[in-house]
Amino acid sequence: MKRAFSLFLALAMLFSLAACSQQEPETSPTGSQSQAASYTGTARGYGGDISVTIEVTDGVITACTIDAPDETPDIGGAQIDHFQTAIVENQGQVDTVSGATGTSNGVIAALQDAMRQAGLLDTAEYKMTPGTYTGQSHGFSCIDFVTVDVTVDESSIVSLSLQDNFVDDQDSYENRYLCTGAFEELEPEILELQSIGVDAVTGATGSSNGIKNAIRSALEQAFAASGYSEDEIDTAINAMFMTPSSKTDEVVELSCDVVVVGAGAAGTVASLAALDSGASVLNIEKTFRWGGQSMMTGGPKAYSPDTTEEQAQAILDTYEATIANHRHGEEDSQWNDPDYVSAHADEYTPVNAEAYKAVVPASGLGLQKIMEYGMAFTKSMMGLMLEGGMEGMTEGGPMVLPTTPEEPDLLTADSVYTFGTDGEGTSVSYYQAEKYFDTVYDNYIANGGQALLSTTVTNLTYDDNGNITGVDAQGDDGTTYHVTAKAVVLATGGYGGNDELMDEWAGGGDDWLYYGWQGNDGDGIVMAMDAGAAPYNLDAYPMSHQRMGEQFITAFEVQTTDDGTQWSPNDLTVILACNPDGVFVENDGTSFRPEDYDAYNPMGGFSGAMGTYSIGSSYYVVYSADQLQAYAESGLTSNAMGFQNVGLGIPTGMALGDWVDQAMEQAVSQGFAWKVSSLSEGDALLGFEDGTLAAAYGTSTSDANADGSEYYYIMKCCGLAISSCGGVEVNENMQAVREDGTAIENLFVAGNDGFGNIMATGAEYPIGGDAGMWVFGSGYIAGEQAAALAAG
Ligand SMILES: Cc1cc2nc3c(=O)[nH]c(=O)nc-3n(C[C@H](O)[C@H](O)[C@H](O)COP(=O)(O)OP(=O)(O)OC[C@H]3O[C@@H](n4cnc5c(N)ncnc54)[C@H](O)[C@@H]3O)c2cc1C
């Protein structure tokens, strides 16, 4: 929601300047009677620090300059000019820009900092009505609200309490663990500083902003109870509760044998393996706890440590056959033709056979290692799915059935595991995985491992000969760390969270909506390539099991049917992106049917959500007013809800009234859908030849979609990417490899950062679970080998 930010210009308040100023004002060189001074405020934006400098003369802002080097150019960066102008024109009263809220909030917080220094922010004695108020806001999830109880006295926040009322475990896992973790981090800082202007928790920006917005909403109620107007309330909150976080400039020197960057499953296993091999180990994790996106993993796979060379080859052969089976469509199928491949060998990157085969048995060792330190696994999700018709997927493949996951000595070559356990061993419960990662962390520390949390590694360091000597890192509290290490393991989880790199690399540059760990922004891959590592299938298709509208919508509250079933209108843009009643066209206007793509989708049997992506990641779907009328009266004919549980699902056959229109209008307002009065108008809008959409209607399965409807909605859709799959090349020791094939001796790469090694040109990630295998195995090898190298 757009929130007006009003500031009260207090011309008579310049007296407070000396007390508030953090820097010497620069007086105007003109020497005129009016004193011009400049003030700079700094706050965290979406990508990094944002500085706002205002020139103030006689209490009036006469100029504004914003320095925001780390904002995404096409998103927040594009808004900088707008803000520079608007701040002067509106004397500091500016709104957040929807779609660029991270940058907007940073600009506004930095502006407030500058205005506070200039004495332009009113600190008058506004009084709240003491009591406990409940505030709500959307966090990371599009379904749930973050709800916070805020107790206040007249002028301060006394206590905060996060309500645990997530819709249910199965559908709100991202909120539960991100939100509770972020709350634990934010609560003491907010209370101490009496500020909701504090930085978002790294890796949990969505939840953090949800928490801060919920508190703001409660504060608004507390001021409203005292009778203030909306403008006065904004002024009071901005003046009283928006101080930015304070930072230290401390510099700390550290040294160890092995430094591991990132603490998802790969970095965790690498740290444990290196520690148990006798090395002194420092793990550095950007977020406030271990786990990364590995906490969200539904069914990681691991093979027995006893897998023989011959069995590993057989597993590889099956894997490659599955990959080949995934290539389809005229162009991609060329890569299944050995003659074509040999004629285009320089364009083709196969699965890295040596690395893959080394990782197969090591995956079991990695799994055992993390279990030794306290990780638990529940019975496989795959096992549950078998009853739902997964037979086709298991024929001839290594993924047959889970064995007995609670007993690691019974590992077989066919095992599939899920992080976390509900104690029963029968259901998917990855929502609880974070507490097991906490246990693993505690045991690692108890065994002598060292760790830095909330600290981001920024770069590798080198000696004069170009050899890697360690890393530099930056703590969220401002501390700079210089770490000297004999070996470095990079395990930062790939580049899925970096919009620019996803645009540049993923699947050849198509559009994707990323739904994985936000902090995985390619740091490890970029650092490895800076050190000379060669890319390996860097532009592989991201991991994606379903498609949806190009953005989430979050505008609507959860609805409850008469029989108590909960559903969310926000799911409509997910379901309608794959619903067989729609009319589908690729970006070039070629029509297709979603069910054609399900045929190639290993998950298709149950997801119905167009899991494959060989048509490119983005496309359009069209619904007519007639079709919407049918939904209004008779409901959806198919609930193509996705594999990844992004929503609650909507019962089929339930009359939807005007909910679909409302959802579409919301998509229109967010800029990824359009309402047109004819198909020709749609053709013109999308740049198609006239008649393209009408021809696509001829392929539709639904008569209600006939041309000549009163209006049409066109929605842009794309793949929901949960992880990037491209990475840098490694050898069987997980050492990074240069273009010339030589290894970078003391640089190791594990997990998603090296995921491209199990991809191949023209094919997407074939089977859920192999990522887990790669993560456990590559982490184990990297940790052990790094320790061996450090021992000399
Ligand atoms: C919803 C979802 C479902 C999934 N389901 C499955 C499944 O069923 N089966 C399967 O095999 N795979 C699945 N995956 C994929 C699997 O989770 C990943 O492949 C795996 O977790 C990658 O592990 P990792 O250790 O490489 O990365 P992560 O677990 O993401 O860990 C990377 C860590 O590095 C940290 N980091 C990043 N940059 C820095 C830096 N500069 N400094 C310090 N720390 C940094 C991050 O904060 C993070 O904690 C799923 C993924 C998602 C999102």
Short mmCIF file of N, CA and C in Angstrom, two decimals, residues 74-207:
data_model
loop_
_atom_site.label_atom_id
_atom_site.label_comp_id
_atom_site.label_asym_id
_atom_site.label_seq_id
_atom_site.Cartn_x
_atom_site.Cartn_y
_atom_site.Cartn_z
N ASP A 74 16.90 -0.49 -13.20
CA ASP A 74 15.58 -0.42 -13.84
C ASP A 74 14.45 -0.26 -12.84
N ILE A 75 14.72 -0.52 -11.57
CA ILE A 75 13.62 -0.47 -10.60
C ILE A 75 13.82 0.76 -9.71
N GLY A 76 14.46 0.57 -8.56
CA GLY A 76 14.63 1.71 -7.66
C GLY A 76 15.47 2.81 -8.27
N GLY A 77 16.55 2.40 -8.99
CA GLY A 77 17.46 3.40 -9.55
C GLY A 77 16.73 4.38 -10.45
N ALA A 78 15.73 3.84 -11.17
CA ALA A 78 14.99 4.69 -12.12
C ALA A 78 14.16 5.75 -11.39
N GLN A 79 13.94 5.57 -10.09
CA GLN A 79 13.09 6.50 -9.35
C GLN A 79 13.89 7.66 -8.72
N ILE A 80 15.22 7.58 -8.81
CA ILE A 80 16.04 8.57 -8.11
C ILE A 80 15.77 9.99 -8.60
N ASP A 81 15.72 10.18 -9.93
CA ASP A 81 15.45 11.52 -10.47
C ASP A 81 14.11 12.03 -9.96
N HIS A 82 13.13 11.12 -9.99
CA HIS A 82 11.79 11.50 -9.51
C HIS A 82 11.86 12.02 -8.08
N PHE A 83 12.58 11.28 -7.22
CA PHE A 83 12.65 11.68 -5.81
C PHE A 83 13.38 13.01 -5.65
N GLN A 84 14.48 13.17 -6.41
CA GLN A 84 15.26 14.42 -6.27
C GLN A 84 14.37 15.62 -6.55
N THR A 85 13.53 15.51 -7.57
CA THR A 85 12.65 16.61 -7.93
C THR A 85 11.52 16.75 -6.91
N ALA A 86 10.89 15.59 -6.58
CA ALA A 86 9.71 15.63 -5.71
C ALA A 86 10.05 16.16 -4.32
N ILE A 87 11.23 15.83 -3.83
CA ILE A 87 11.59 16.27 -2.47
C ILE A 87 11.67 17.80 -2.41
N VAL A 88 12.20 18.41 -3.47
CA VAL A 88 12.27 19.88 -3.48
C VAL A 88 10.88 20.46 -3.70
N GLU A 89 10.19 19.91 -4.71
CA GLU A 89 8.87 20.47 -5.04
C GLU A 89 7.90 20.37 -3.87
N ASN A 90 7.92 19.24 -3.17
CA ASN A 90 6.94 19.00 -2.10
C ASN A 90 7.53 19.20 -0.71
N GLN A 91 8.73 19.79 -0.68
CA GLN A 91 9.37 20.09 0.61
C GLN A 91 9.39 18.87 1.53
N GLY A 92 9.80 17.75 0.95
CA GLY A 92 10.02 16.56 1.76
C GLY A 92 8.81 15.67 1.90
N GLN A 93 7.65 16.08 1.36
CA GLN A 93 6.47 15.20 1.45
C GLN A 93 6.46 14.30 0.23
N VAL A 94 6.96 13.10 0.37
CA VAL A 94 7.02 12.20 -0.78
C VAL A 94 6.41 10.85 -0.42
N ASP A 95 5.90 10.17 -1.45
CA ASP A 95 5.28 8.85 -1.27
C ASP A 95 6.26 7.77 -1.68
N THR A 96 6.08 6.57 -1.14
CA THR A 96 6.81 5.43 -1.67
C THR A 96 6.29 5.15 -3.08
N VAL A 97 7.18 4.60 -3.92
CA VAL A 97 6.78 4.28 -5.29
C VAL A 97 6.50 2.79 -5.35
N SER A 98 5.28 2.41 -5.77
CA SER A 98 4.97 0.98 -5.74
C SER A 98 5.85 0.26 -6.74
N GLY A 99 6.30 -0.91 -6.38
CA GLY A 99 7.24 -1.67 -7.21
C GLY A 99 8.68 -1.36 -6.87
N ALA A 100 8.92 -0.29 -6.11
CA ALA A 100 10.30 0.05 -5.72
C ALA A 100 10.29 0.47 -4.26
N THR A 101 9.58 -0.31 -3.44
CA THR A 101 9.41 0.12 -2.06
C THR A 101 10.72 0.08 -1.27
N GLY A 102 11.59 -0.88 -1.59
CA GLY A 102 12.87 -0.97 -0.87
C GLY A 102 13.66 0.32 -1.04
N THR A 103 13.78 0.77 -2.30
CA THR A 103 14.49 2.00 -2.57
C THR A 103 13.76 3.18 -1.96
N SER A 104 12.43 3.21 -2.14
CA SER A 104 11.64 4.33 -1.62
C SER A 104 11.83 4.48 -0.12
N ASN A 105 11.72 3.36 0.60
CA ASN A 105 11.85 3.43 2.05
C ASN A 105 13.23 3.93 2.45
N GLY A 106 14.25 3.49 1.70
CA GLY A 106 15.61 3.94 1.98
C GLY A 106 15.75 5.43 1.76
N VAL A 107 15.19 5.91 0.64
CA VAL A 107 15.27 7.34 0.34
C VAL A 107 14.55 8.13 1.44
N ILE A 108 13.38 7.67 1.81
CA ILE A 108 12.60 8.41 2.80
C ILE A 108 13.30 8.42 4.16
N ALA A 109 13.85 7.26 4.54
CA ALA A 109 14.54 7.21 5.84
C ALA A 109 15.78 8.12 5.83
N ALA A 110 16.53 8.11 4.71
CA ALA A 110 17.71 8.97 4.61
C ALA A 110 17.30 10.45 4.60
N LEU A 111 16.20 10.73 3.92
CA LEU A 111 15.70 12.10 3.88
C LEU A 111 15.31 12.57 5.28
N GLN A 112 14.63 11.67 6.01
CA GLN A 112 14.25 12.04 7.38
C GLN A 112 15.47 12.33 8.23
N ASP A 113 16.50 11.50 8.04
CA ASP A 113 17.74 11.69 8.79
C ASP A 113 18.28 13.10 8.51
N ALA A 114 18.33 13.45 7.21
CA ALA A 114 18.84 14.77 6.83
C ALA A 114 17.95 15.88 7.37
N MET A 115 16.64 15.69 7.27
CA MET A 115 15.71 16.74 7.72
C MET A 115 15.75 16.88 9.24
N ARG A 116 15.97 15.74 9.91
CA ARG A 116 16.06 15.82 11.37
C ARG A 116 17.27 16.67 11.75
N GLN A 117 18.39 16.44 11.03
CA GLN A 117 19.58 17.25 11.29
C GLN A 117 19.32 18.73 11.01
N ALA A 118 18.53 18.98 9.97
CA ALA A 118 18.27 20.37 9.59
C ALA A 118 17.21 21.02 10.48
N GLY A 119 16.65 20.25 11.37
CA GLY A 119 15.61 20.79 12.25
C GLY A 119 14.28 20.94 11.54
N LEU A 120 14.11 20.21 10.44
CA LEU A 120 12.88 20.34 9.67
C LEU A 120 11.85 19.29 10.03
N LEU A 121 12.23 18.40 10.94
CA LEU A 121 11.28 17.36 11.32
C LEU A 121 10.72 17.73 12.68
N ASP A 122 9.44 17.82 12.74
CA ASP A 122 8.81 18.29 13.97
C ASP A 122 8.99 17.30 15.11
N THR A 123 9.48 17.79 16.21
CA THR A 123 9.61 16.93 17.38
C THR A 123 8.65 17.38 18.48
N ALA A 124 7.60 18.02 18.06
CA ALA A 124 6.61 18.51 19.06
C ALA A 124 6.06 17.36 19.88
N GLU A 125 5.47 17.69 20.98
CA GLU A 125 5.03 16.69 21.95
C GLU A 125 3.69 16.07 21.58
N TYR A 126 3.73 15.16 20.63
CA TYR A 126 2.51 14.41 20.33
C TYR A 126 2.36 13.31 21.38
N LYS A 127 1.16 13.05 21.80
CA LYS A 127 0.94 12.02 22.83
C LYS A 127 0.06 10.90 22.28
N MET A 128 0.48 9.69 22.55
CA MET A 128 -0.36 8.54 22.21
C MET A 128 -1.29 8.24 23.39
N THR A 129 -2.34 7.51 23.12
CA THR A 129 -3.18 7.02 24.21
C THR A 129 -2.62 5.67 24.64
N PRO A 130 -2.15 5.58 25.87
CA PRO A 130 -1.52 4.32 26.30
C PRO A 130 -2.45 3.12 26.14
N GLY A 131 -1.84 1.98 25.81
CA GLY A 131 -2.63 0.75 25.63
C GLY A 131 -1.92 -0.21 24.70
N THR A 132 -2.60 -1.30 24.35
CA THR A 132 -2.04 -2.27 23.41
C THR A 132 -2.85 -2.21 22.12
N TYR A 133 -2.15 -2.03 20.99
CA TYR A 133 -2.80 -1.90 19.69
C TYR A 133 -2.25 -3.00 18.77
N THR A 134 -3.12 -3.50 17.89
CA THR A 134 -2.71 -4.58 17.00
C THR A 134 -2.59 -4.05 15.58
N GLY A 135 -1.40 -4.20 15.00
CA GLY A 135 -1.18 -3.74 13.63
C GLY A 135 -0.95 -4.92 12.70
N GLN A 136 -1.36 -4.76 11.44
CA GLN A 136 -1.19 -5.84 10.45
C GLN A 136 -0.58 -5.30 9.18
N SER A 137 0.19 -6.16 8.51
CA SER A 137 0.71 -5.79 7.19
C SER A 137 1.14 -7.07 6.49
N HIS A 138 1.17 -7.05 5.17
CA HIS A 138 1.73 -8.20 4.45
C HIS A 138 3.24 -8.22 4.63
N GLY A 139 3.79 -9.42 4.78
CA GLY A 139 5.24 -9.56 4.83
C GLY A 139 5.74 -10.14 3.54
N PHE A 140 6.47 -11.23 3.63
CA PHE A 140 7.01 -11.89 2.43
C PHE A 140 5.90 -12.61 1.69
N SER A 141 4.98 -13.19 2.42
CA SER A 141 3.94 -14.01 1.82
C SER A 141 2.82 -13.15 1.27
N CYS A 142 2.20 -13.65 0.19
CA CYS A 142 1.07 -12.92 -0.35
C CYS A 142 -0.23 -13.36 0.30
N ILE A 143 -0.15 -14.34 1.19
CA ILE A 143 -1.38 -14.86 1.78
C ILE A 143 -1.59 -14.28 3.17
N ASP A 144 -0.57 -14.41 3.96
CA ASP A 144 -0.73 -14.07 5.37
C ASP A 144 -0.50 -12.60 5.67
N PHE A 145 -1.01 -12.19 6.80
CA PHE A 145 -0.64 -10.90 7.35
C PHE A 145 0.33 -11.13 8.50
N VAL A 146 1.29 -10.25 8.63
CA VAL A 146 2.12 -10.22 9.83
C VAL A 146 1.33 -9.39 10.84
N THR A 147 1.12 -9.93 12.03
CA THR A 147 0.32 -9.23 13.03
C THR A 147 1.16 -9.00 14.28
N VAL A 148 1.25 -7.76 14.71
CA VAL A 148 2.07 -7.43 15.88
C VAL A 148 1.23 -6.66 16.90
N ASP A 149 1.29 -7.11 18.15
CA ASP A 149 0.66 -6.36 19.25
C ASP A 149 1.69 -5.39 19.81
N VAL A 150 1.32 -4.13 19.85
CA VAL A 150 2.25 -3.09 20.27
C VAL A 150 1.69 -2.39 21.50
N THR A 151 2.43 -2.44 22.60
CA THR A 151 1.98 -1.74 23.81
C THR A 151 2.75 -0.43 23.93
N VAL A 152 2.03 0.66 24.14
CA VAL A 152 2.67 1.98 24.18
C VAL A 152 2.25 2.73 25.44
N ASP A 153 3.14 3.65 25.89
CA ASP A 153 2.69 4.66 26.84
C ASP A 153 2.52 5.94 26.03
N GLU A 154 2.52 7.09 26.65
CA GLU A 154 2.21 8.31 25.89
C GLU A 154 3.23 8.62 24.80
N SER A 155 4.47 8.26 25.03
CA SER A 155 5.49 8.71 24.07
C SER A 155 6.45 7.61 23.63
N SER A 156 6.24 6.38 24.06
CA SER A 156 7.21 5.36 23.65
C SER A 156 6.56 3.98 23.49
N ILE A 157 7.32 3.14 22.76
CA ILE A 157 6.88 1.74 22.57
C ILE A 157 7.38 0.97 23.78
N VAL A 158 6.47 0.33 24.48
CA VAL A 158 6.83 -0.38 25.72
C VAL A 158 7.17 -1.83 25.43
N SER A 159 6.37 -2.50 24.62
CA SER A 159 6.67 -3.90 24.30
C SER A 159 6.03 -4.27 22.97
N LEU A 160 6.57 -5.36 22.39
CA LEU A 160 6.10 -5.83 21.09
C LEU A 160 5.86 -7.33 21.19
N SER A 161 4.85 -7.80 20.50
CA SER A 161 4.62 -9.24 20.49
C SER A 161 4.09 -9.66 19.12
N LEU A 162 4.76 -10.62 18.51
CA LEU A 162 4.34 -11.10 17.18
C LEU A 162 3.29 -12.18 17.37
N GLN A 163 2.14 -12.00 16.72
CA GLN A 163 1.11 -13.04 16.83
C GLN A 163 1.43 -14.19 15.89
N ASP A 164 1.31 -15.39 16.38
CA ASP A 164 1.57 -16.56 15.54
C ASP A 164 0.24 -17.05 14.97
N ASN A 165 -0.28 -16.30 14.00
CA ASN A 165 -1.58 -16.68 13.45
C ASN A 165 -1.47 -16.92 11.95
N PHE A 166 -0.39 -17.53 11.54
CA PHE A 166 -0.21 -17.82 10.12
C PHE A 166 -1.33 -18.77 9.68
N VAL A 167 -1.67 -18.67 8.41
CA VAL A 167 -2.89 -19.36 7.95
C VAL A 167 -2.85 -20.85 8.30
N ASP A 168 -1.81 -21.51 7.90
CA ASP A 168 -1.52 -22.83 8.45
C ASP A 168 -0.11 -23.22 8.02
N ASP A 169 0.43 -24.19 8.67
CA ASP A 169 1.82 -24.55 8.42
C ASP A 169 2.11 -24.83 6.97
N GLN A 170 1.20 -25.51 6.33
CA GLN A 170 1.50 -26.00 4.99
C GLN A 170 1.68 -24.88 3.97
N ASP A 171 1.01 -23.76 4.21
CA ASP A 171 1.00 -22.76 3.17
C ASP A 171 1.69 -21.46 3.54
N SER A 172 2.24 -21.39 4.70
CA SER A 172 2.83 -20.12 5.08
C SER A 172 4.23 -20.32 5.67
N TYR A 173 4.91 -21.36 5.20
CA TYR A 173 6.18 -21.67 5.82
C TYR A 173 7.17 -20.52 5.71
N GLU A 174 7.11 -19.80 4.60
CA GLU A 174 8.10 -18.74 4.45
C GLU A 174 7.90 -17.65 5.50
N ASN A 175 6.64 -17.40 5.83
CA ASN A 175 6.39 -16.38 6.83
C ASN A 175 6.78 -16.85 8.23
N ARG A 176 6.45 -18.09 8.51
CA ARG A 176 6.67 -18.56 9.88
C ARG A 176 8.14 -18.43 10.26
N TYR A 177 9.04 -18.96 9.46
CA TYR A 177 10.41 -18.94 9.96
C TYR A 177 11.13 -17.64 9.66
N LEU A 178 10.82 -17.04 8.52
CA LEU A 178 11.47 -15.75 8.26
C LEU A 178 10.95 -14.71 9.24
N CYS A 179 9.65 -14.74 9.44
CA CYS A 179 9.03 -13.70 10.23
C CYS A 179 9.42 -13.82 11.71
N THR A 180 9.36 -15.02 12.25
CA THR A 180 9.70 -15.15 13.67
C THR A 180 11.18 -14.83 13.88
N GLY A 181 12.02 -15.29 12.94
CA GLY A 181 13.46 -14.99 13.07
C GLY A 181 13.72 -13.50 12.95
N ALA A 182 13.09 -12.87 11.98
CA ALA A 182 13.30 -11.43 11.79
C ALA A 182 12.79 -10.67 13.02
N PHE A 183 11.67 -11.12 13.57
CA PHE A 183 11.11 -10.43 14.74
C PHE A 183 12.08 -10.51 15.92
N GLU A 184 12.66 -11.72 16.11
CA GLU A 184 13.62 -11.87 17.22
C GLU A 184 14.79 -10.88 17.07
N GLU A 185 15.19 -10.65 15.80
CA GLU A 185 16.29 -9.71 15.55
C GLU A 185 15.87 -8.26 15.76
N LEU A 186 14.68 -7.94 15.26
CA LEU A 186 14.26 -6.53 15.23
C LEU A 186 13.77 -6.03 16.58
N GLU A 187 13.10 -6.89 17.34
CA GLU A 187 12.43 -6.44 18.57
C GLU A 187 13.36 -5.66 19.51
N PRO A 188 14.55 -6.24 19.88
CA PRO A 188 15.38 -5.48 20.82
C PRO A 188 15.87 -4.15 20.24
N GLU A 189 16.18 -4.16 18.93
CA GLU A 189 16.70 -2.93 18.33
C GLU A 189 15.62 -1.85 18.27
N ILE A 190 14.41 -2.26 17.90
CA ILE A 190 13.32 -1.28 17.82
C ILE A 190 13.03 -0.71 19.20
N LEU A 191 13.03 -1.57 20.21
CA LEU A 191 12.74 -1.08 21.57
C LEU A 191 13.86 -0.17 22.07
N GLU A 192 15.11 -0.58 21.79
CA GLU A 192 16.22 0.22 22.29
C GLU A 192 16.27 1.60 21.63
N LEU A 193 16.15 1.59 20.30
CA LEU A 193 16.25 2.87 19.57
C LEU A 193 14.92 3.61 19.52
N GLN A 194 13.84 2.91 19.95
CA GLN A 194 12.49 3.49 19.82
C GLN A 194 12.28 3.93 18.38
N SER A 195 12.57 2.99 17.45
CA SER A 195 12.53 3.37 16.04
C SER A 195 12.10 2.20 15.17
N ILE A 196 11.21 2.49 14.19
CA ILE A 196 10.93 1.51 13.14
C ILE A 196 11.68 1.90 11.87
N GLY A 197 12.62 2.81 12.00
CA GLY A 197 13.47 3.19 10.86
C GLY A 197 14.72 2.31 10.81
N VAL A 198 14.77 1.27 11.64
CA VAL A 198 15.96 0.41 11.67
C VAL A 198 16.04 -0.41 10.39
N ASP A 199 17.23 -0.93 10.09
CA ASP A 199 17.43 -1.72 8.87
C ASP A 199 16.59 -3.00 8.91
N ALA A 200 16.17 -3.42 7.72
CA ALA A 200 15.55 -4.74 7.61
C ALA A 200 16.61 -5.79 7.92
N VAL A 201 16.16 -6.93 8.39
CA VAL A 201 17.09 -8.03 8.67
C VAL A 201 17.56 -8.62 7.35
N THR A 202 18.87 -8.76 7.19
CA THR A 202 19.40 -9.28 5.94
C THR A 202 18.81 -10.66 5.65
N GLY A 203 18.34 -10.86 4.44
CA GLY A 203 17.78 -12.15 4.06
C GLY A 203 16.31 -12.28 4.41
N ALA A 204 15.75 -11.31 5.12
CA ALA A 204 14.33 -11.39 5.48
C ALA A 204 13.70 -10.01 5.31
N THR A 205 14.00 -9.38 4.18
CA THR A 205 13.55 -8.01 3.97
C THR A 205 12.03 -7.92 3.96
N GLY A 206 11.37 -8.86 3.26
CA GLY A 206 9.92 -8.81 3.15
C GLY A 206 9.27 -8.92 4.52
N SER A 207 9.70 -9.89 5.30
CA SER A 207 9.12 -10.07 6.63
C SER A 207 9.44 -8.88 7.53
#
